[in-house]
Amino acid sequence: MKTTAATLCEIIEGHLGCDPVKPVDIADADFIETLSMDHLDFVEIIMLVEETFNVEILDDEVERFRPNSFGTTRPLSELVALIDAKKMDQAA
């Protein structure tokens, strides 16, 4: 069974058509700086994540991953942790 990080990497690669993203690289990677995503890419990736993992990511949760006023975003590892937490909540 694939890890959440590995599946997220595949989603990103498939959507962006970029070089392979390795799960080990996800700890420091972010949507904007590392992956050069624009706003539309960001929204589409979130939608694909919700569909693939059968989870709902609330608007306030999504906002945590958008660029802040300094142009920085949270690392993808935090998205992996959020997905894993939502999957555990569903299993309970």
PDB file of N, CA, C and O in Angstrom, residues 20-65:
ATOM      1  N   PRO A  20       9.714  13.792 -11.601  1.00  0.00           N
ATOM      2  CA  PRO A  20       9.209  13.067 -10.428  1.00  0.00           C
ATOM      3  C   PRO A  20       9.548  13.770  -9.119  1.00  0.00           C
ATOM      4  O   PRO A  20      10.642  14.283  -8.932  1.00  0.00           O
ATOM      5  N   VAL A  21       8.556  13.795  -8.246  1.00  0.00           N
ATOM      6  CA  VAL A  21       8.718  14.337  -6.901  1.00  0.00           C
ATOM      7  C   VAL A  21       8.802  13.130  -5.988  1.00  0.00           C
ATOM      8  O   VAL A  21       7.956  12.251  -6.034  1.00  0.00           O
ATOM      9  N   LYS A  22       9.831  13.073  -5.180  1.00  0.00           N
ATOM     10  CA  LYS A  22      10.018  11.925  -4.294  1.00  0.00           C
ATOM     11  C   LYS A  22       9.422  12.236  -2.922  1.00  0.00           C
ATOM     12  O   LYS A  22       9.540  13.357  -2.438  1.00  0.00           O
ATOM     13  N   PRO A  23       8.800  11.228  -2.292  1.00  0.00           N
ATOM     14  CA  PRO A  23       8.231  11.467  -0.968  1.00  0.00           C
ATOM     15  C   PRO A  23       9.237  12.053   0.023  1.00  0.00           C
ATOM     16  O   PRO A  23       8.876  12.862   0.861  1.00  0.00           O
ATOM     17  N   VAL A  24      10.494  11.676  -0.102  1.00  0.00           N
ATOM     18  CA  VAL A  24      11.497  12.200   0.814  1.00  0.00           C
ATOM     19  C   VAL A  24      11.683  13.708   0.628  1.00  0.00           C
ATOM     20  O   VAL A  24      12.052  14.419   1.557  1.00  0.00           O
ATOM     21  N   ASP A  25      11.408  14.224  -0.575  1.00  0.00           N
ATOM     22  CA  ASP A  25      11.547  15.652  -0.860  1.00  0.00           C
ATOM     23  C   ASP A  25      10.370  16.475  -0.338  1.00  0.00           C
ATOM     24  O   ASP A  25      10.428  17.693  -0.317  1.00  0.00           O
ATOM     25  N   ILE A  26       9.299  15.816   0.045  1.00  0.00           N
ATOM     26  CA  ILE A  26       8.070  16.518   0.388  1.00  0.00           C
ATOM     27  C   ILE A  26       8.180  17.304   1.694  1.00  0.00           C
ATOM     28  O   ILE A  26       7.476  18.278   1.896  1.00  0.00           O
ATOM     29  N   ALA A  27       9.073  16.913   2.578  1.00  0.00           N
ATOM     30  CA  ALA A  27       9.178  17.576   3.877  1.00  0.00           C
ATOM     31  C   ALA A  27       9.414  19.070   3.734  1.00  0.00           C
ATOM     32  O   ALA A  27       8.827  19.873   4.447  1.00  0.00           O
ATOM     33  N   ASP A  28      10.245  19.461   2.791  1.00  0.00           N
ATOM     34  CA  ASP A  28      10.582  20.873   2.629  1.00  0.00           C
ATOM     35  C   ASP A  28       9.900  21.530   1.434  1.00  0.00           C
ATOM     36  O   ASP A  28       9.942  22.746   1.295  1.00  0.00           O
ATOM     37  N   ALA A  29       9.300  20.743   0.562  1.00  0.00           N
ATOM     38  CA  ALA A  29       8.694  21.295  -0.646  1.00  0.00           C
ATOM     39  C   ALA A  29       7.446  22.091  -0.306  1.00  0.00           C
ATOM     40  O   ALA A  29       6.729  21.785   0.644  1.00  0.00           O
ATOM     41  N   ASP A  30       7.186  23.137  -1.089  1.00  0.00           N
ATOM     42  CA  ASP A  30       5.926  23.855  -0.946  1.00  0.00           C
ATOM     43  C   ASP A  30       5.317  24.043  -2.327  1.00  0.00           C
ATOM     44  O   ASP A  30       5.949  23.803  -3.348  1.00  0.00           O
ATOM     45  N   PHE A  31       4.052  24.451  -2.338  1.00  0.00           N
ATOM     46  CA  PHE A  31       3.320  24.553  -3.597  1.00  0.00           C
ATOM     47  C   PHE A  31       3.898  25.594  -4.546  1.00  0.00           C
ATOM     48  O   PHE A  31       3.984  25.371  -5.738  1.00  0.00           O
ATOM     49  N   ILE A  32       4.265  26.733  -4.018  1.00  0.00           N
ATOM     50  CA  ILE A  32       4.607  27.861  -4.874  1.00  0.00           C
ATOM     51  C   ILE A  32       6.086  27.861  -5.259  1.00  0.00           C
ATOM     52  O   ILE A  32       6.433  27.801  -6.430  1.00  0.00           O
ATOM     53  N   GLU A  33       6.951  27.920  -4.269  1.00  0.00           N
ATOM     54  CA  GLU A  33       8.376  28.080  -4.554  1.00  0.00           C
ATOM     55  C   GLU A  33       8.991  26.833  -5.180  1.00  0.00           C
ATOM     56  O   GLU A  33       9.643  26.894  -6.208  1.00  0.00           O
ATOM     57  N   THR A  34       8.765  25.675  -4.583  1.00  0.00           N
ATOM     58  CA  THR A  34       9.395  24.453  -5.056  1.00  0.00           C
ATOM     59  C   THR A  34       8.749  23.939  -6.330  1.00  0.00           C
ATOM     60  O   THR A  34       9.431  23.512  -7.254  1.00  0.00           O
ATOM     61  N   LEU A  35       7.425  23.964  -6.378  1.00  0.00           N
ATOM     62  CA  LEU A  35       6.705  23.347  -7.492  1.00  0.00           C
ATOM     63  C   LEU A  35       6.218  24.338  -8.540  1.00  0.00           C
ATOM     64  O   LEU A  35       5.657  23.938  -9.549  1.00  0.00           O
ATOM     65  N   SER A  36       6.399  25.620  -8.303  1.00  0.00           N
ATOM     66  CA  SER A  36       6.012  26.667  -9.257  1.00  0.00           C
ATOM     67  C   SER A  36       4.556  26.556  -9.695  1.00  0.00           C
ATOM     68  O   SER A  36       4.229  26.690 -10.869  1.00  0.00           O
ATOM     69  N   MET A  37       3.670  26.310  -8.750  1.00  0.00           N
ATOM     70  CA  MET A  37       2.241  26.230  -9.057  1.00  0.00           C
ATOM     71  C   MET A  37       1.632  27.623  -9.054  1.00  0.00           C
ATOM     72  O   MET A  37       2.007  28.469  -8.261  1.00  0.00           O
ATOM     73  N   ASP A  38       0.658  27.809  -9.938  1.00  0.00           N
ATOM     74  CA  ASP A  38      -0.119  29.042  -9.879  1.00  0.00           C
ATOM     75  C   ASP A  38      -1.408  28.747  -9.104  1.00  0.00           C
ATOM     76  O   ASP A  38      -1.621  27.631  -8.619  1.00  0.00           O
ATOM     77  N   HIS A  39      -2.256  29.750  -8.973  1.00  0.00           N
ATOM     78  CA  HIS A  39      -3.483  29.614  -8.185  1.00  0.00           C
ATOM     79  C   HIS A  39      -4.372  28.487  -8.710  1.00  0.00           C
ATOM     80  O   HIS A  39      -4.906  27.688  -7.932  1.00  0.00           O
ATOM     81  N   LEU A  40      -4.542  28.406 -10.016  1.00  0.00           N
ATOM     82  CA  LEU A  40      -5.394  27.374 -10.603  1.00  0.00           C
ATOM     83  C   LEU A  40      -4.825  25.982 -10.334  1.00  0.00           C
ATOM     84  O   LEU A  40      -5.571  25.067  -9.975  1.00  0.00           O
ATOM     85  N   ASP A  41      -3.513  25.814 -10.508  1.00  0.00           N
ATOM     86  CA  ASP A  41      -2.889  24.522 -10.203  1.00  0.00           C
ATOM     87  C   ASP A  41      -3.159  24.128  -8.756  1.00  0.00           C
ATOM     88  O   ASP A  41      -3.489  22.981  -8.461  1.00  0.00           O
ATOM     89  N   PHE A  42      -3.012  25.091  -7.859  1.00  0.00           N
ATOM     90  CA  PHE A  42      -3.213  24.857  -6.434  1.00  0.00           C
ATOM     91  C   PHE A  42      -4.628  24.337  -6.172  1.00  0.00           C
ATOM     92  O   PHE A  42      -4.816  23.313  -5.505  1.00  0.00           O
ATOM     93  N   VAL A  43      -5.620  25.019  -6.721  1.00  0.00           N
ATOM     94  CA  VAL A  43      -7.018  24.620  -6.524  1.00  0.00           C
ATOM     95  C   VAL A  43      -7.269  23.232  -7.107  1.00  0.00           C
ATOM     96  O   VAL A  43      -7.912  22.386  -6.473  1.00  0.00           O
ATOM     97  N   GLU A  44      -6.740  22.967  -8.282  1.00  0.00           N
ATOM     98  CA  GLU A  44      -6.943  21.664  -8.916  1.00  0.00           C
ATOM     99  C   GLU A  44      -6.279  20.540  -8.128  1.00  0.00           C
ATOM    100  O   GLU A  44      -6.837  19.448  -8.001  1.00  0.00           O
ATOM    101  N   ILE A  45      -5.096  20.808  -7.589  1.00  0.00           N
ATOM    102  CA  ILE A  45      -4.419  19.792  -6.780  1.00  0.00           C
ATOM    103  C   ILE A  45      -5.241  19.486  -5.528  1.00  0.00           C
ATOM    104  O   ILE A  45      -5.420  18.314  -5.160  1.00  0.00           O
ATOM    105  N   ILE A  46      -5.761  20.510  -4.873  1.00  0.00           N
ATOM    106  CA  ILE A  46      -6.589  20.287  -3.682  1.00  0.00           C
ATOM    107  C   ILE A  46      -7.812  19.453  -4.049  1.00  0.00           C
ATOM    108  O   ILE A  46      -8.183  18.519  -3.318  1.00  0.00           O
ATOM    109  N   MET A  47      -8.441  19.747  -5.160  1.00  0.00           N
ATOM    110  CA  MET A  47      -9.609  18.974  -5.597  1.00  0.00           C
ATOM    111  C   MET A  47      -9.229  17.519  -5.875  1.00  0.00           C
ATOM    112  O   MET A  47      -9.964  16.594  -5.504  1.00  0.00           O
ATOM    113  N   LEU A  48      -8.089  17.298  -6.512  1.00  0.00           N
ATOM    114  CA  LEU A  48      -7.618  15.941  -6.777  1.00  0.00           C
ATOM    115  C   LEU A  48      -7.299  15.202  -5.479  1.00  0.00           C
ATOM    116  O   LEU A  48      -7.570  14.001  -5.361  1.00  0.00           O
ATOM    117  N   VAL A  49      -6.735  15.904  -4.520  1.00  0.00           N
ATOM    118  CA  VAL A  49      -6.442  15.303  -3.214  1.00  0.00           C
ATOM    119  C   VAL A  49      -7.743  14.853  -2.554  1.00  0.00           C
ATOM    120  O   VAL A  49      -7.846  13.732  -2.052  1.00  0.00           O
ATOM    121  N   GLU A  50      -8.745  15.725  -2.555  1.00  0.00           N
ATOM    122  CA  GLU A  50     -10.037  15.374  -1.946  1.00  0.00           C
ATOM    123  C   GLU A  50     -10.643  14.156  -2.625  1.00  0.00           C
ATOM    124  O   GLU A  50     -11.154  13.251  -1.954  1.00  0.00           O
ATOM    125  N   GLU A  51     -10.580  14.122  -3.943  1.00  0.00           N
ATOM    126  CA  GLU A  51     -11.156  13.005  -4.699  1.00  0.00           C
ATOM    127  C   GLU A  51     -10.372  11.713  -4.471  1.00  0.00           C
ATOM    128  O   GLU A  51     -10.955  10.660  -4.215  1.00  0.00           O
ATOM    129  N   THR A  52      -9.071  11.795  -4.545  1.00  0.00           N
ATOM    130  CA  THR A  52      -8.223  10.608  -4.423  1.00  0.00           C
ATOM    131  C   THR A  52      -8.303   9.984  -3.034  1.00  0.00           C
ATOM    132  O   THR A  52      -8.390   8.762  -2.901  1.00  0.00           O
ATOM    133  N   PHE A  53      -8.255  10.821  -2.005  1.00  0.00           N
ATOM    134  CA  PHE A  53      -8.234  10.320  -0.636  1.00  0.00           C
ATOM    135  C   PHE A  53      -9.618  10.264   0.000  1.00  0.00           C
ATOM    136  O   PHE A  53      -9.751   9.841   1.148  1.00  0.00           O
ATOM    137  N   ASN A  54     -10.636  10.708  -0.737  1.00  0.00           N
ATOM    138  CA  ASN A  54     -12.010  10.721  -0.238  1.00  0.00           C
ATOM    139  C   ASN A  54     -12.108  11.474   1.088  1.00  0.00           C
ATOM    140  O   ASN A  54     -12.646  10.967   2.082  1.00  0.00           O
ATOM    141  N   VAL A  55     -11.532  12.671   1.092  1.00  0.00           N
ATOM    142  CA  VAL A  55     -11.583  13.546   2.265  1.00  0.00           C
ATOM    143  C   VAL A  55     -12.064  14.925   1.824  1.00  0.00           C
ATOM    144  O   VAL A  55     -11.990  15.265   0.652  1.00  0.00           O
ATOM    145  N   GLU A  56     -12.551  15.688   2.782  1.00  0.00           N
ATOM    146  CA  GLU A  56     -12.928  17.071   2.511  1.00  0.00           C
ATOM    147  C   GLU A  56     -11.944  17.979   3.223  1.00  0.00           C
ATOM    148  O   GLU A  56     -11.738  17.865   4.435  1.00  0.00           O
ATOM    149  N   ILE A  57     -11.329  18.860   2.462  1.00  0.00           N
ATOM    150  CA  ILE A  57     -10.430  19.840   3.045  1.00  0.00           C
ATOM    151  C   ILE A  57     -11.190  21.152   3.092  1.00  0.00           C
ATOM    152  O   ILE A  57     -11.587  21.694   2.061  1.00  0.00           O
ATOM    153  N   LEU A  58     -11.443  21.618   4.296  1.00  0.00           N
ATOM    154  CA  LEU A  58     -12.254  22.812   4.506  1.00  0.00           C
ATOM    155  C   LEU A  58     -11.528  24.060   4.031  1.00  0.00           C
ATOM    156  O   LEU A  58     -10.297  24.090   3.949  1.00  0.00           O
ATOM    157  N   ASP A  59     -12.310  25.103   3.742  1.00  0.00           N
ATOM    158  CA  ASP A  59     -11.731  26.343   3.220  1.00  0.00           C
ATOM    159  C   ASP A  59     -10.647  26.910   4.129  1.00  0.00           C
ATOM    160  O   ASP A  59      -9.600  27.350   3.655  1.00  0.00           O
ATOM    161  N   ASP A  60     -10.888  26.902   5.441  1.00  0.00           N
ATOM    162  CA  ASP A  60      -9.866  27.458   6.344  1.00  0.00           C
ATOM    163  C   ASP A  60      -8.600  26.607   6.351  1.00  0.00           C
ATOM    164  O   ASP A  60      -7.497  27.111   6.549  1.00  0.00           O
ATOM    165  N   GLU A  61      -8.742  25.315   6.110  1.00  0.00           N
ATOM    166  CA  GLU A  61      -7.574  24.438   6.002  1.00  0.00           C
ATOM    167  C   GLU A  61      -6.816  24.704   4.702  1.00  0.00           C
ATOM    168  O   GLU A  61      -5.583  24.744   4.694  1.00  0.00           O
ATOM    169  N   VAL A  62      -7.555  24.915   3.626  1.00  0.00           N
ATOM    170  CA  VAL A  62      -6.932  25.228   2.341  1.00  0.00           C
ATOM    171  C   VAL A  62      -6.137  26.521   2.443  1.00  0.00           C
ATOM    172  O   VAL A  62      -5.019  26.622   1.927  1.00  0.00           O
ATOM    173  N   GLU A  63      -6.696  27.494   3.126  1.00  0.00           N
ATOM    174  CA  GLU A  63      -6.042  28.798   3.251  1.00  0.00           C
ATOM    175  C   GLU A  63      -4.667  28.705   3.901  1.00  0.00           C
ATOM    176  O   GLU A  63      -3.785  29.502   3.617  1.00  0.00           O
ATOM    177  N   ARG A  64      -4.483  27.719   4.761  1.00  0.00           N
ATOM    178  CA  ARG A  64      -3.174  27.552   5.408  1.00  0.00           C
ATOM    179  C   ARG A  64      -2.075  27.255   4.396  1.00  0.00           C
ATOM    180  O   ARG A  64      -0.903  27.497   4.659  1.00  0.00           O
ATOM    181  N   PHE A  65      -2.453  26.713   3.236  1.00  0.00           N
ATOM    182  CA  PHE A  65      -1.463  26.314   2.247  1.00  0.00           C
ATOM    183  C   PHE A  65      -1.298  27.328   1.121  1.00  0.00           C
ATOM    184  O   PHE A  65      -0.433  27.180   0.266  1.00  0.00           O
TER     185      PHE A  65
END
